[in-house]
Short mmCIF file of C-alpha atoms in Angstrom, two decimals:
data_model
loop_
_atom_site.label_atom_id
_atom_site.label_comp_id
_atom_site.label_asym_id
_atom_site.label_seq_id
_atom_site.Cartn_x
_atom_site.Cartn_y
_atom_site.Cartn_z
CA MET A 1 -37.25 65.90 -67.20
CA LYS A 2 -35.38 62.71 -67.19
CA ARG A 3 -36.08 59.52 -66.40
CA ILE A 4 -34.72 56.59 -64.58
CA VAL A 5 -35.70 53.06 -65.18
CA ILE A 6 -35.68 50.39 -62.48
CA LEU A 7 -35.70 46.67 -63.87
CA GLY A 8 -36.98 44.37 -61.41
CA ALA A 9 -39.54 44.99 -58.47
CA GLY A 10 -37.94 42.40 -55.93
CA THR A 11 -35.59 43.33 -52.97
CA ALA A 12 -33.06 45.31 -54.41
CA GLY A 13 -35.37 47.04 -57.02
CA THR A 14 -37.84 47.70 -54.46
CA MET A 15 -35.27 49.19 -51.79
CA MET A 16 -33.79 51.63 -54.88
CA ALA A 17 -37.31 52.96 -56.02
CA ASN A 18 -38.04 53.99 -52.22
CA HIS A 19 -34.48 55.28 -51.89
CA LEU A 20 -34.46 57.19 -54.86
CA ARG A 21 -37.94 58.91 -54.84
CA ASN A 22 -36.96 60.13 -50.98
CA HIS A 23 -34.04 61.82 -52.73
CA LEU A 24 -34.98 62.82 -56.33
CA LYS A 25 -37.03 65.59 -57.18
CA ARG A 26 -40.68 64.34 -58.55
CA GLU A 27 -40.26 67.56 -61.25
CA GLU A 28 -36.95 66.31 -62.20
CA TRP A 29 -36.98 62.63 -62.31
CA GLU A 30 -39.22 60.74 -63.34
CA ILE A 31 -39.18 56.87 -61.72
CA ASP A 32 -40.08 53.80 -63.60
CA ILE A 33 -39.90 50.07 -62.06
CA ILE A 34 -40.80 47.04 -64.45
CA ASP A 35 -41.56 43.72 -63.37
CA GLU A 36 -43.95 41.46 -64.86
CA ARG A 37 -45.17 39.76 -61.57
CA GLU A 38 -47.63 40.67 -59.32
CA GLU A 39 -46.54 39.07 -55.86
CA HIS A 40 -43.53 40.49 -53.86
CA HIS A 41 -41.98 37.11 -52.12
CA TYR A 42 -40.27 37.02 -49.02
CA GLN A 43 -37.55 34.79 -50.55
CA PRO A 44 -35.80 33.52 -47.25
CA GLY A 45 -39.23 32.50 -46.52
CA TYR A 46 -38.97 29.45 -48.95
CA LEU A 47 -36.29 27.43 -46.48
CA PHE A 48 -39.19 27.51 -44.15
CA LEU A 49 -41.95 26.68 -46.39
CA PRO A 50 -41.36 22.59 -46.63
CA PHE A 51 -41.43 22.19 -43.09
CA ASP A 52 -44.59 23.88 -42.25
CA ILE A 53 -43.22 26.96 -40.44
CA TYR A 54 -44.79 29.40 -42.59
CA GLU A 55 -47.38 29.13 -44.62
CA PRO A 56 -47.75 30.75 -48.26
CA GLU A 57 -49.64 33.74 -47.23
CA ASP A 58 -46.73 34.56 -44.69
CA ILE A 59 -44.40 35.24 -47.74
CA THR A 60 -46.42 36.68 -50.52
CA LYS A 61 -47.58 40.75 -50.71
CA PRO A 62 -48.50 42.53 -53.57
CA ILE A 63 -45.43 44.12 -55.16
CA ARG A 64 -47.77 47.29 -55.42
CA ASP A 65 -47.83 47.73 -51.57
CA PHE A 66 -44.12 48.30 -51.42
CA ILE A 67 -43.67 51.02 -54.40
CA PRO A 68 -43.78 54.72 -53.26
CA HIS A 69 -46.08 57.02 -54.34
CA GLY A 70 -44.41 58.86 -57.08
CA VAL A 71 -43.19 55.83 -58.90
CA ASN A 72 -44.55 54.31 -61.78
CA LEU A 73 -45.19 50.15 -61.63
CA ILE A 74 -45.20 48.83 -64.76
CA HIS A 75 -46.60 45.20 -65.24
CA ASP A 76 -45.20 43.91 -68.43
CA ALA A 77 -42.57 41.57 -69.48
CA ILE A 78 -39.42 43.31 -70.93
CA ASP A 79 -37.91 42.23 -74.15
CA ARG A 80 -34.27 43.77 -73.66
CA ILE A 81 -32.03 46.80 -72.97
CA VAL A 82 -30.84 48.49 -76.16
CA PRO A 83 -28.06 50.38 -73.57
CA GLN A 84 -26.57 51.83 -76.53
CA GLU A 85 -29.50 53.63 -77.20
CA GLN A 86 -30.80 54.02 -73.99
CA PHE A 87 -33.95 52.19 -74.54
CA VAL A 88 -35.84 49.40 -72.76
CA ASN A 89 -38.02 47.12 -75.56
CA MET A 90 -40.91 45.72 -73.84
CA VAL A 91 -42.22 42.34 -75.12
CA ASN A 92 -45.74 44.14 -76.45
CA GLY A 93 -43.66 46.64 -78.36
CA ASP A 94 -43.19 49.85 -76.06
CA ARG A 95 -39.79 51.65 -75.97
CA LEU A 96 -39.08 53.33 -72.89
CA HIS A 97 -36.08 55.63 -72.99
CA TYR A 98 -33.80 56.09 -69.64
CA ASP A 99 -31.30 58.75 -68.69
CA LEU A 100 -30.32 56.16 -66.19
CA LEU A 101 -30.83 52.39 -65.83
CA ILE A 102 -30.57 49.98 -62.67
CA ILE A 103 -30.56 46.26 -63.29
CA ALA A 104 -32.11 44.34 -60.44
CA THR A 105 -33.57 41.40 -62.28
CA GLY A 106 -32.45 38.88 -59.84
CA ALA A 107 -31.04 34.95 -60.45
CA LYS A 108 -33.20 32.18 -60.94
CA ILE A 109 -32.59 28.44 -60.80
CA ALA A 110 -31.45 26.57 -64.01
CA PRO A 111 -32.34 22.73 -63.69
CA GLU A 112 -31.94 22.40 -67.22
CA GLU A 113 -28.27 23.03 -66.76
CA THR A 114 -27.67 19.40 -65.32
CA GLU A 115 -28.41 16.71 -66.97
CA GLY A 116 -31.55 14.44 -65.80
CA MET A 117 -32.17 17.00 -63.25
CA LEU A 118 -36.03 17.69 -64.85
CA GLY A 119 -36.13 14.62 -65.41
CA GLU A 120 -39.26 11.43 -64.70
CA GLU A 121 -38.58 12.35 -60.93
CA TRP A 122 -38.72 15.95 -60.76
CA GLN A 123 -40.89 17.17 -58.44
CA LYS A 124 -41.57 13.06 -57.61
CA SER A 125 -38.46 12.38 -55.78
CA VAL A 126 -36.09 15.38 -57.00
CA PHE A 127 -37.49 18.80 -55.43
CA ASP A 128 -35.73 22.52 -55.34
CA PHE A 129 -36.78 25.16 -52.75
CA TYR A 130 -35.37 27.70 -54.55
CA THR A 131 -38.80 28.55 -55.80
CA PHE A 132 -42.53 29.09 -54.54
CA GLU A 133 -43.49 25.59 -56.32
CA GLY A 134 -40.67 23.65 -55.69
CA ALA A 135 -40.74 24.87 -51.78
CA LEU A 136 -44.55 23.95 -51.51
CA ALA A 137 -44.29 20.74 -53.78
CA LEU A 138 -41.68 19.52 -50.96
CA ARG A 139 -44.02 20.56 -48.47
CA ASN A 140 -46.32 18.24 -49.51
CA LYS A 141 -43.83 15.49 -50.15
CA LEU A 142 -42.49 15.62 -46.94
CA ARG A 143 -45.97 15.52 -45.26
CA GLU A 144 -46.28 11.88 -46.44
CA TRP A 145 -42.62 10.64 -46.97
CA GLU A 146 -41.93 7.75 -44.66
CA GLY A 147 -37.70 8.05 -44.68
CA GLY A 148 -34.86 6.86 -46.69
CA LYS A 149 -31.93 8.43 -47.60
CA LEU A 150 -32.10 12.42 -47.82
CA VAL A 151 -29.42 13.79 -50.15
CA VAL A 152 -29.43 17.82 -49.92
CA HIS A 153 -27.53 19.24 -52.68
CA ILE A 154 -25.74 21.95 -54.22
CA THR A 155 -25.03 21.77 -58.11
CA GLU A 156 -22.42 24.79 -58.54
CA MET A 157 -21.59 28.09 -57.02
CA PRO A 158 -22.40 30.63 -56.86
CA ILE A 159 -26.18 30.51 -55.58
CA LYS A 160 -28.64 32.48 -53.53
CA CYS A 161 -28.02 32.54 -49.99
CA PRO A 162 -25.10 30.03 -49.91
CA VAL A 163 -25.86 29.01 -46.24
CA ALA A 164 -29.65 27.95 -46.90
CA PRO A 165 -28.41 24.29 -48.15
CA ILE A 166 -26.86 23.65 -45.03
CA GLU A 167 -29.81 25.24 -42.66
CA PHE A 168 -32.00 23.06 -44.70
CA ALA A 169 -29.97 20.20 -43.62
CA PHE A 170 -30.34 21.04 -39.97
CA LEU A 171 -33.90 21.53 -40.12
CA ALA A 172 -34.47 18.66 -41.66
CA ASP A 173 -33.13 17.20 -38.88
CA SER A 174 -34.98 19.15 -36.32
CA TYR A 175 -38.24 18.19 -38.52
CA PHE A 176 -37.65 14.14 -38.38
CA LYS A 177 -36.73 14.48 -34.70
CA ASN A 178 -40.36 16.09 -34.25
CA LYS A 179 -41.67 13.66 -36.18
CA HIS A 180 -40.19 11.19 -34.63
CA MET A 181 -38.44 9.43 -37.41
CA ARG A 182 -35.20 10.68 -37.05
CA ASP A 183 -33.73 6.98 -37.20
CA LYS A 184 -35.56 6.00 -40.39
CA VAL A 185 -33.70 9.24 -42.31
CA GLU A 186 -30.27 9.14 -43.25
CA ILE A 187 -29.09 13.08 -44.34
CA THR A 188 -26.06 13.61 -46.48
CA TYR A 189 -25.16 17.15 -47.25
CA VAL A 190 -23.37 17.00 -50.89
CA THR A 191 -21.27 20.14 -52.38
CA PRO A 192 -18.66 21.26 -54.55
CA LEU A 193 -16.92 23.07 -52.09
CA SER A 194 -14.11 21.56 -50.24
CA GLY A 195 -16.33 21.72 -46.92
CA ALA A 196 -19.43 22.90 -45.15
CA PHE A 197 -18.85 26.53 -46.35
CA THR A 198 -16.52 28.81 -48.05
CA LYS A 199 -14.45 30.33 -45.06
CA PRO A 200 -12.69 28.47 -42.64
CA LYS A 201 -14.00 29.48 -39.52
CA ALA A 202 -17.73 29.44 -40.50
CA THR A 203 -16.64 25.83 -41.74
CA THR A 204 -15.30 24.44 -38.75
CA ALA A 205 -17.90 25.96 -36.60
CA LEU A 206 -20.69 24.64 -39.17
CA GLN A 207 -18.59 21.42 -39.69
CA HIS A 208 -19.07 20.86 -35.71
CA LEU A 209 -22.89 20.99 -36.58
CA LEU A 210 -23.09 18.73 -39.18
CA ASP A 211 -21.18 15.87 -37.05
CA VAL A 212 -23.45 16.56 -33.86
CA LYS A 213 -26.54 16.00 -36.22
CA HIS A 214 -25.44 13.10 -37.67
CA ILE A 215 -25.52 14.63 -40.98
CA GLN A 216 -23.02 13.25 -43.56
CA ILE A 217 -20.94 15.49 -45.85
CA GLU A 218 -19.64 14.61 -49.12
CA SER A 219 -17.65 17.56 -50.45
CA ASP A 220 -15.59 18.19 -54.05
CA PHE A 221 -18.85 16.66 -55.63
CA ALA A 222 -19.08 18.74 -59.28
CA ILE A 223 -22.57 16.68 -60.50
CA GLU A 224 -22.64 15.71 -63.92
CA GLN A 225 -25.96 14.04 -63.72
CA VAL A 226 -29.31 12.77 -62.31
CA ASP A 227 -29.87 8.89 -62.90
CA ASN A 228 -33.27 9.13 -62.39
CA ASP A 229 -33.64 5.01 -63.00
CA ARG A 230 -31.36 4.16 -60.61
CA LYS A 231 -32.15 7.41 -58.58
CA ILE A 232 -28.34 8.87 -57.91
CA ILE A 233 -26.38 11.40 -58.79
CA ILE A 234 -23.10 11.07 -60.41
CA ASP A 235 -20.52 13.64 -60.34
CA TYR A 236 -17.64 14.04 -63.47
CA GLY A 237 -15.37 11.62 -61.19
CA GLY A 238 -17.84 8.94 -61.63
CA ARG A 239 -18.44 9.39 -57.70
CA GLU A 240 -22.17 8.00 -57.22
CA ILE A 241 -24.64 8.89 -54.14
CA PRO A 242 -27.62 7.31 -53.89
CA PHE A 243 -30.94 9.10 -52.73
CA ASP A 244 -34.63 8.53 -52.12
CA LEU A 245 -35.42 11.75 -51.65
CA LEU A 246 -33.02 14.64 -53.42
CA VAL A 247 -33.19 18.27 -52.38
CA THR A 248 -30.94 20.04 -54.95
CA VAL A 249 -30.02 23.68 -55.44
CA PRO A 250 -29.83 23.90 -59.53
CA THR A 251 -27.51 25.93 -61.25
CA ASN A 252 -28.36 29.97 -60.61
CA LYS A 253 -28.31 32.30 -63.31
CA GLY A 254 -29.19 35.53 -64.09
CA ASP A 255 -32.06 36.52 -66.14
CA GLU A 256 -32.29 35.74 -69.98
CA LEU A 257 -33.50 39.32 -70.54
CA ILE A 258 -29.71 39.93 -69.89
CA VAL A 259 -28.65 37.51 -72.21
CA ARG A 260 -31.03 39.17 -75.17
CA SER A 261 -29.52 42.53 -74.04
CA GLY A 262 -25.86 41.38 -74.42
CA LEU A 263 -25.02 42.00 -70.93
CA GLY A 264 -24.21 39.22 -69.28
CA ASP A 265 -21.35 36.85 -68.47
CA ASP A 266 -21.53 33.25 -68.83
CA LEU A 267 -24.05 32.84 -66.13
CA ASN A 268 -25.91 35.87 -67.42
CA PHE A 269 -24.73 37.53 -64.63
CA VAL A 270 -24.01 41.62 -65.42
CA PRO A 271 -20.09 42.48 -65.01
CA THR A 272 -20.17 45.19 -62.41
CA HIS A 273 -17.65 47.53 -60.59
CA LYS A 274 -17.48 45.89 -57.28
CA ALA A 275 -17.24 48.95 -55.15
CA THR A 276 -19.20 51.36 -56.76
CA LEU A 277 -22.04 49.09 -58.28
CA GLN A 278 -21.96 50.75 -61.85
CA SER A 279 -22.07 48.38 -64.98
CA ARG A 280 -18.39 47.66 -66.32
CA ASP A 281 -19.65 48.46 -69.66
CA TYR A 282 -22.05 51.21 -69.67
CA GLU A 283 -21.54 54.42 -67.25
CA ASN A 284 -25.52 54.97 -66.59
CA ILE A 285 -26.05 51.59 -66.24
CA PHE A 286 -26.10 50.30 -62.51
CA VAL A 287 -26.40 47.29 -60.81
CA LEU A 288 -27.15 45.66 -57.45
CA GLY A 289 -28.64 42.39 -55.94
CA ASP A 290 -28.37 39.19 -57.36
CA ALA A 291 -27.80 40.19 -60.93
CA THR A 292 -24.29 41.36 -60.51
CA ASN A 293 -20.95 39.19 -61.23
CA ILE A 294 -19.26 40.56 -58.02
CA ALA A 295 -18.03 37.95 -55.90
CA ALA A 296 -20.81 38.90 -52.91
CA SER A 297 -23.11 36.49 -51.45
CA LYS A 298 -26.62 36.72 -53.27
CA ALA A 299 -28.60 37.67 -50.43
CA GLY A 300 -30.90 40.08 -49.37
CA SER A 301 -29.10 41.49 -46.60
CA VAL A 302 -26.10 42.36 -49.36
CA ALA A 303 -28.85 44.00 -51.51
CA HIS A 304 -30.13 46.33 -48.49
CA PHE A 305 -25.99 47.33 -47.99
CA GLU A 306 -25.44 47.72 -51.70
CA ALA A 307 -28.92 49.74 -52.14
CA GLU A 308 -27.61 52.61 -49.43
CA ILE A 309 -24.22 53.14 -51.25
CA LEU A 310 -25.70 52.61 -54.58
CA THR A 311 -28.07 55.21 -53.87
CA ASP A 312 -25.30 58.01 -52.94
CA ASN A 313 -23.52 56.89 -56.03
CA ILE A 314 -26.43 57.62 -58.12
CA LEU A 315 -26.98 60.79 -56.82
CA ARG A 316 -23.34 61.95 -57.42
CA TYR A 317 -23.35 60.57 -60.72
CA ILE A 318 -26.36 62.80 -61.39
CA ASN A 319 -24.25 66.08 -59.71
CA GLY A 320 -20.99 65.13 -62.00
CA GLU A 321 -19.04 64.05 -58.92
CA PRO A 322 -16.78 60.91 -58.98
CA LEU A 323 -18.22 57.43 -57.15
CA LYS A 324 -17.75 56.62 -53.95
CA GLU A 325 -15.66 52.90 -53.93
CA GLU A 326 -17.86 51.89 -51.10
CA PHE A 327 -19.02 48.73 -51.09
CA ASP A 328 -17.11 46.27 -49.13
CA GLY A 329 -19.05 43.05 -50.11
CA HIS A 330 -21.10 43.27 -46.30
CA ALA A 331 -22.76 40.26 -45.81
CA ASN A 332 -25.08 39.40 -42.74
CA CYS A 333 -27.05 36.33 -42.69
CA PHE A 334 -28.75 34.26 -39.91
CA VAL A 335 -28.22 30.08 -40.39
CA GLU A 336 -30.70 28.27 -38.75
CA THR A 337 -29.37 25.33 -37.04
CA GLY A 338 -32.73 23.60 -35.86
CA GLY A 339 -34.03 23.35 -32.57
CA GLY A 340 -35.09 26.71 -32.18
CA LYS A 341 -31.62 27.77 -32.97
CA ALA A 342 -29.85 30.08 -35.08
CA LEU A 343 -26.07 31.24 -35.60
CA LEU A 344 -25.49 34.42 -37.42
CA ILE A 345 -22.35 35.47 -39.53
CA ASP A 346 -20.95 38.82 -40.93
CA PHE A 347 -18.48 39.28 -43.14
CA ASN A 348 -17.21 41.28 -46.23
CA TYR A 349 -15.15 41.07 -49.02
CA THR A 350 -11.62 40.79 -47.23
CA HIS A 351 -13.18 39.04 -43.42
CA GLU A 352 -14.37 36.21 -43.02
CA PRO A 353 -17.32 35.34 -40.64
CA VAL A 354 -15.76 35.33 -36.97
CA GLU A 355 -17.03 35.13 -33.37
CA GLY A 356 -17.95 38.40 -31.58
CA THR A 357 -20.91 40.32 -30.92
CA PHE A 358 -23.70 42.26 -33.02
CA PRO A 359 -24.89 44.70 -33.98
CA LEU A 360 -23.13 46.41 -30.51
CA PRO A 361 -19.44 45.57 -30.24
CA GLY A 362 -19.29 43.81 -27.09
CA ILE A 363 -22.77 43.84 -25.99
CA GLY A 364 -24.66 42.00 -28.54
CA PRO A 365 -27.67 41.31 -28.09
CA LEU A 366 -26.70 38.66 -31.29
CA ARG A 367 -24.07 36.62 -30.85
CA LEU A 368 -21.52 35.77 -34.12
CA LEU A 369 -20.73 32.10 -35.36
CA LYS A 370 -22.62 30.81 -32.30
CA GLU A 371 -25.51 28.93 -31.87
CA SER A 372 -28.49 30.77 -29.58
CA ARG A 373 -32.27 30.87 -29.19
CA PHE A 374 -31.89 34.59 -29.85
CA ASN A 375 -30.41 34.62 -32.87
CA HIS A 376 -33.24 32.39 -34.10
CA MET A 377 -35.68 35.03 -32.69
CA GLY A 378 -33.61 37.20 -34.57
CA LYS A 379 -34.23 35.18 -38.07
CA LEU A 380 -38.13 34.84 -37.38
CA ALA A 381 -38.42 38.89 -36.44
CA PHE A 382 -36.76 39.76 -39.51
CA ARG A 383 -39.73 39.02 -41.91
CA TRP A 384 -41.37 41.74 -40.01
CA ILE A 385 -38.04 44.16 -40.77
CA TYR A 386 -38.24 43.07 -44.17
CA TRP A 387 -41.69 43.74 -44.90
CA ASN A 388 -42.10 46.78 -43.12
CA MET A 389 -38.76 48.38 -43.13
CA LEU A 390 -35.99 46.92 -45.20
CA LEU A 391 -38.36 47.35 -48.67
CA LYS A 392 -38.89 50.59 -47.70
CA GLY A 393 -35.64 51.61 -47.21
CA THR A 394 -35.77 52.45 -43.77
CA HIS A 395 -32.66 52.56 -41.90
CA ILE A 396 -32.17 49.59 -39.60
CA PRO A 397 -31.09 51.30 -36.29
CA PHE A 398 -27.27 49.84 -35.33
CA VAL A 399 -26.96 47.94 -38.50
CA SER A 400 -24.06 49.44 -40.41
CA THR A 401 -23.66 49.59 -44.35
CA LYS A 402 -19.76 48.70 -44.06
CA MET A 403 -18.76 45.99 -41.92
CA GLN A 404 -17.84 46.78 -38.61
CA GLU A 405 -14.61 45.32 -37.22
CA ALA A 406 -14.93 46.23 -33.73
CA GLY A 407 -16.56 43.69 -31.21
CA LYS A 408 -15.16 40.66 -33.59
CA GLU A 409 -12.89 37.98 -32.69
CA PHE A 410 -10.07 38.24 -35.67
CA MET B 1 5.83 29.51 -45.54
CA ASP B 2 8.86 28.21 -47.06
CA ARG B 3 9.45 24.49 -48.25
CA ASN B 4 11.86 22.98 -50.45
CA ILE B 5 10.63 21.24 -53.57
CA ALA B 6 12.78 20.41 -57.06
CA GLY B 7 15.84 21.84 -55.49
CA VAL B 8 14.16 25.34 -54.92
CA THR B 9 12.88 27.07 -52.19
CA ILE B 10 9.23 28.18 -52.82
CA GLN B 11 6.56 29.93 -50.83
CA VAL B 12 2.96 28.50 -50.32
CA ASN B 13 0.52 29.13 -47.83
CA GLU B 14 -1.30 26.72 -45.04
CA GLU B 15 -3.15 25.17 -47.88
CA GLY B 16 0.03 24.28 -49.99
CA TYR B 17 -0.50 26.92 -52.82
CA LEU B 18 2.08 28.93 -54.13
CA THR B 19 1.76 32.43 -52.87
CA SER B 20 3.99 34.04 -55.92
CA PHE B 21 3.69 32.66 -59.07
CA GLN B 22 6.83 33.70 -60.60
CA GLN B 23 8.34 31.22 -58.19
CA TRP B 24 6.76 28.74 -60.25
CA ASN B 25 8.64 26.26 -62.81
CA GLN B 26 7.84 23.35 -64.54
CA GLU B 27 10.06 21.08 -62.18
CA VAL B 28 8.34 22.78 -59.41
CA GLY B 29 5.08 22.02 -61.27
CA THR B 30 6.03 18.25 -61.78
CA ALA B 31 7.10 17.74 -58.22
CA LEU B 32 3.68 19.10 -56.79
CA ALA B 33 1.77 16.89 -59.00
CA GLN B 34 3.87 13.70 -57.96
CA GLU B 35 2.75 14.92 -54.28
CA ALA B 36 -0.85 14.56 -55.54
CA ASN B 37 0.29 11.28 -57.28
CA ILE B 38 -0.39 12.41 -61.01
CA ASN B 39 2.37 12.15 -63.57
CA MET B 40 2.12 14.59 -66.23
CA SER B 41 1.78 14.10 -69.79
CA PRO B 42 1.59 16.57 -72.30
CA ARG B 43 -2.03 16.82 -72.45
CA HIS B 44 -1.57 17.46 -68.60
CA TRP B 45 0.58 20.69 -69.28
CA GLU B 46 -1.69 21.72 -71.85
CA VAL B 47 -4.27 22.09 -69.40
CA ILE B 48 -1.78 23.62 -67.13
CA ASN B 49 -0.63 26.16 -69.77
CA TYR B 50 -4.77 27.53 -70.40
CA LEU B 51 -5.04 27.87 -66.55
CA GLN B 52 -1.87 30.12 -66.00
CA THR B 53 -2.80 32.21 -69.01
CA GLU B 54 -6.38 32.71 -67.47
CA PHE B 55 -4.70 33.72 -64.12
CA LYS B 56 -2.31 36.12 -65.61
CA ASN B 57 -5.34 37.78 -67.73
CA ASP B 58 -7.22 38.25 -64.27
CA VAL B 59 -10.27 35.47 -65.30
CA PRO B 60 -11.41 33.66 -62.44
CA LEU B 61 -11.79 30.12 -63.09
CA SER B 62 -14.61 27.66 -62.47
CA ILE B 63 -15.37 24.22 -63.40
CA ARG B 64 -18.11 25.23 -65.92
CA LYS B 65 -15.46 27.71 -67.32
CA ILE B 66 -13.03 25.12 -68.02
CA GLY B 67 -16.03 22.79 -69.44
CA LYS B 68 -16.45 25.56 -71.99
CA SER B 69 -13.05 26.56 -72.74
CA GLY B 70 -12.59 24.26 -75.76
CA VAL B 71 -9.51 23.12 -74.18
CA VAL B 72 -10.30 20.01 -72.39
CA ASP B 73 -14.24 19.12 -71.22
CA ILE B 74 -14.84 18.48 -67.74
CA LYS B 75 -14.74 14.72 -67.86
CA GLU B 76 -11.39 14.80 -69.52
CA PHE B 77 -10.50 17.30 -66.77
CA TYR B 78 -11.14 14.90 -64.24
CA GLN B 79 -9.74 11.61 -66.02
CA LEU B 80 -6.48 14.05 -65.71
CA PHE B 81 -6.65 15.37 -62.17
CA PRO B 82 -9.35 12.68 -60.71
CA ILE B 83 -9.69 14.32 -57.20
CA ALA B 84 -10.71 17.88 -56.89
CA PRO B 85 -9.42 18.73 -60.31
CA LEU B 86 -9.77 22.69 -60.24
CA LYS B 87 -7.87 22.96 -56.70
CA THR B 88 -5.35 20.16 -57.82
CA ALA B 89 -4.70 21.78 -61.26
CA SER B 90 -4.75 25.28 -59.60
CA LYS B 91 -1.83 24.07 -57.19
CA ILE B 92 0.41 22.66 -59.75
CA ALA B 93 0.01 25.53 -61.84
CA GLY B 94 1.26 27.90 -59.04
CA ILE B 95 -2.05 29.77 -58.91
CA PRO B 96 -3.93 30.56 -56.36
CA LYS B 97 -6.54 28.69 -54.88
CA PRO B 98 -9.94 29.57 -57.09
CA ALA B 99 -12.23 31.36 -55.22
CA SER B 100 -15.29 30.13 -56.80
CA CYS B 101 -17.99 31.39 -54.67
CA ILE B 102 -19.01 33.18 -51.23
#
């Protein structure tokens, strides 16, 4: 009996458990998945929590509900991976031998990386919305906030879901309009990038929306510190931006267990082959989702496409066949633009988001890079797809793993 | 597109970054720096040399990495190249715009 161990029962790890259990014979392969948490969070929901669009119960379910029969779920904390010996050491002293390891330990915020971010104003006037606790605290703040300078800020790239901060700014515009207090709120979007997004065509589309919604943008801002007394953020060049309410996306880093295992880069992400998803250092370690260092978005859709390709590659690896270099960096993201509308972007390592139709070329029904109500309904419907299809590894009809070029205006 | 600078013809992309590092020399770097209102000092060149070495070794660059490089801290990097330092310095160094993120 051989053993596959999956570290992390988030989006990526759960999908791998489901895919692999379907493909590997139970009498030949034991599959274990380890996660110390009890609850699975639908992380895209964190964006909606602060605006009272979702309730906490909409976005949390027991991890156990998504782990298939025939996979052992181990609820314990991991100390480290010992790749030379093929062991996972647990904090409680247990050691688990693996033949094949899948790292899906994700990314988390590290506000301690920025001076003053965790200061006196943390969760008073400085908030994150990348954690459940942060999003909830921010919801409570927004319910009673009377207005002023709202600064939506990205510390540094890469971050999970790179469009979420701009979506937050758009949704804030809608939220304050609905509360009849938009005139009391000045919204500024502060980014270390040169513009609203990393890719030129999407930047143009998003910049237009920022203008329409009267959201100021401050670009090329590399934060040095949060000054809690003066309520300003300061960049290394000395630029100062005042805030009454700062909603920041702190530095994102991989899990500390990656550091303890000696497997990470300077942000604790695991060096990974970008097309096969095999670890660069150990051939029997594979990595997917936010835990990798590859230059794809850290997003659930990416983990979904990766999981389909990685499943093939693991079966090939087990059979002694060469791995397929298939992963193309495909990402597909709804971008909430407020007012019950959204746009949709579809891109990969080499193709930037462009206009067109999705998923059926020429038909849609979803429109790429254009605002529509239908796209917004798609985003809301996606929560159902996530819980009922995506995590279970069910293929989503018409949506291909590799990005399609048909139906797009390059 | 072609452009003439410091007496030579170089190819640059639409954002002004050299498309081939082979076309770079120190005079080209000096002229590109002047266009960004930067007068190159020996300290500037130390940083540029570091960026070029990392580029040749296929190491992706970020502000964070430069801060931890031991060559220059982030504060001084900003003093040397005050506006969008990594992009400005990469342009002067003749290397591609840093692909920091998705």
